[in-house]
Amino acid sequence: MRAARLHGLGDLRIEEVAEPSGEVLVTVEAATACATDVKCLRHGHLILGPYPARFGHETVGVREDTGERVLVGDSVPCARCRFCDVGQTQLCERMTWVLGGFGQRIAAPAAALHAVADGLPAAGAAMAEPLAAAVHAVARAGVAACPDARAAVLGGGTMGLMLARLLVLAGCDVTLADRHEERRAQAQAFGARAVQRLDPAGHDLVMEAVGRPEGWRAAIDAAAPGAAVVLVGGCPSGSEVTLPAAPLHYAELDIRGAFHHTPGEVDRALALLAAGDVDWRALAGPTIGLDELHDALQRPSHGEARKLVVDPHR
Ligand SMILES: [Zn+2]
Ligand SMILES: [Zn+2]
């Protein structure tokens, strides 16, 4: 079968590979791509196995044993470590990562599979993986406790747009900041206000979805006294952030990271997509084949925020 494999930094090859082996074999219908895939290609990533490595972690397909449509979750927590014991499975110390969506078939532990509702197309269901990370980040923000908070999202990429939508659904007054006009229009269609720059110290909750040190700093600068700042975008490893000391202390800013998701959050995301509460079509980009993947991941993203959809059988 054909699959994309990484042979080293920047070295992506489309190859004929052996059939994968594992508990359940799934024929891939669609795999969406995100900034993590770009990171995997350019810089490597902690979730990648040894080279040559299969990748693609937002995957939907059909189980070969039962014929059911499933989302192949990208991780299975161990259920035994100190984090799994208390339900913080996103921090599992012995996580099994399940990668390989950019291939015609993927093998997965049964525990990684989530049922997909009839009527939810594969490309939409695949977005449950990043949406689950957004669900997790909003849970970290604790908005249930303050539904009318002045909430802000920094960055109008697909993650920022998903965060804005979830905050709107939670009843927050939401402002999204992005320098691209097209992304501001997408945020408005999701029910948020959109601006080029956030007011300094003007928000009770700031969710950062830029993934660069300057974005983390801008998120802190936009936080009002007593605010929570949730850092959602992962900075490249080795990068450092200089923090302003005074507001952290005197304004009691509460800075939290948000990483990954739990299996329950994946199911919640699938339900939101199936119900149409998050309009996945507004976030779907062109469908491409494996041969187009390398160039598509290298291309700088301009204009609207759209996720690549890969059909490995094209
Ligand atoms: Zn992703
Ligand atoms: Zn664990």
mmCIF file of N, CA and C and ligand atoms in Angstrom, residues 76-85 88-95, ligand 2:
data_model
loop_
_atom_site.group_PDB
_atom_site.id
_atom_site.type_symbol
_atom_site.label_atom_id
_atom_site.label_comp_id
_atom_site.label_asym_id
_atom_site.label_seq_id
_atom_site.Cartn_x
_atom_site.Cartn_y
_atom_site.Cartn_z
ATOM 1 N N VAL A 76 -3.334 6.699 22.922
ATOM 2 C CA VAL A 76 -4.014 5.856 23.904
ATOM 3 C C VAL A 76 -3.246 5.969 25.221
ATOM 4 N N PRO A 77 -3.879 6.552 26.246
ATOM 5 C CA PRO A 77 -3.201 6.658 27.537
ATOM 6 C C PRO A 77 -3.044 5.291 28.189
ATOM 7 N N CYS A 78 -2.035 5.175 29.070
ATOM 8 C CA CYS A 78 -1.687 3.858 29.627
ATOM 9 C C CYS A 78 -2.696 3.350 30.650
ATOM 10 N N ALA A 79 -3.460 4.264 31.268
ATOM 11 C CA ALA A 79 -4.469 3.924 32.296
ATOM 12 C C ALA A 79 -3.858 3.480 33.616
ATOM 13 N N ARG A 80 -2.542 3.608 33.774
ATOM 14 C CA ARG A 80 -1.915 3.122 35.014
ATOM 15 C C ARG A 80 -1.013 4.147 35.694
ATOM 16 N N CYS A 81 -0.597 5.208 34.981
ATOM 17 C CA CYS A 81 0.373 6.131 35.584
ATOM 18 C C CYS A 81 -0.325 7.098 36.545
ATOM 19 N N ARG A 82 0.439 7.943 37.219
ATOM 20 C CA ARG A 82 -0.146 8.831 38.244
ATOM 21 C C ARG A 82 -1.088 9.851 37.623
ATOM 22 N N PHE A 83 -0.877 10.235 36.339
ATOM 23 C CA PHE A 83 -1.794 11.181 35.694
ATOM 24 C C PHE A 83 -3.075 10.479 35.266
ATOM 25 N N CYS A 84 -2.933 9.287 34.672
ATOM 26 C CA CYS A 84 -4.130 8.521 34.284
ATOM 27 C C CYS A 84 -4.995 8.222 35.511
ATOM 28 N N ASP A 85 -4.352 7.965 36.647
ATOM 29 C CA ASP A 85 -5.084 7.676 37.893
ATOM 30 C C ASP A 85 -6.047 8.791 38.274
ATOM 31 N N GLN A 88 -6.119 12.884 34.307
ATOM 32 C CA GLN A 88 -5.373 13.827 33.444
ATOM 33 C C GLN A 88 -4.611 13.034 32.381
ATOM 34 N N THR A 89 -5.379 12.309 31.560
ATOM 35 C CA THR A 89 -4.733 11.369 30.642
ATOM 36 C C THR A 89 -3.938 12.062 29.541
ATOM 37 N N GLN A 90 -4.206 13.368 29.324
ATOM 38 C CA GLN A 90 -3.417 14.094 28.317
ATOM 39 C C GLN A 90 -1.942 14.186 28.719
ATOM 40 N N LEU A 91 -1.658 13.999 30.007
ATOM 41 C CA LEU A 91 -0.285 14.071 30.501
ATOM 42 C C LEU A 91 0.311 12.682 30.740
ATOM 43 N N CYS A 92 -0.372 11.644 30.271
ATOM 44 C CA CYS A 92 0.065 10.257 30.500
ATOM 45 C C CYS A 92 1.573 10.105 30.278
ATOM 46 N N GLU A 93 2.203 9.406 31.215
ATOM 47 C CA GLU A 93 3.668 9.225 31.137
ATOM 48 C C GLU A 93 4.071 8.129 30.150
ATOM 49 N N ARG A 94 3.110 7.280 29.777
ATOM 50 C CA ARG A 94 3.449 6.186 28.842
ATOM 51 C C ARG A 94 2.416 6.129 27.714
ATOM 52 N N MET A 95 2.208 7.275 27.087
ATOM 53 C CA MET A 95 1.215 7.388 26.012
ATOM 54 C C MET A 95 1.655 6.546 24.811
HETATM 55 ZN ZN ZN B 2 -0.838 7.018 31.787
#
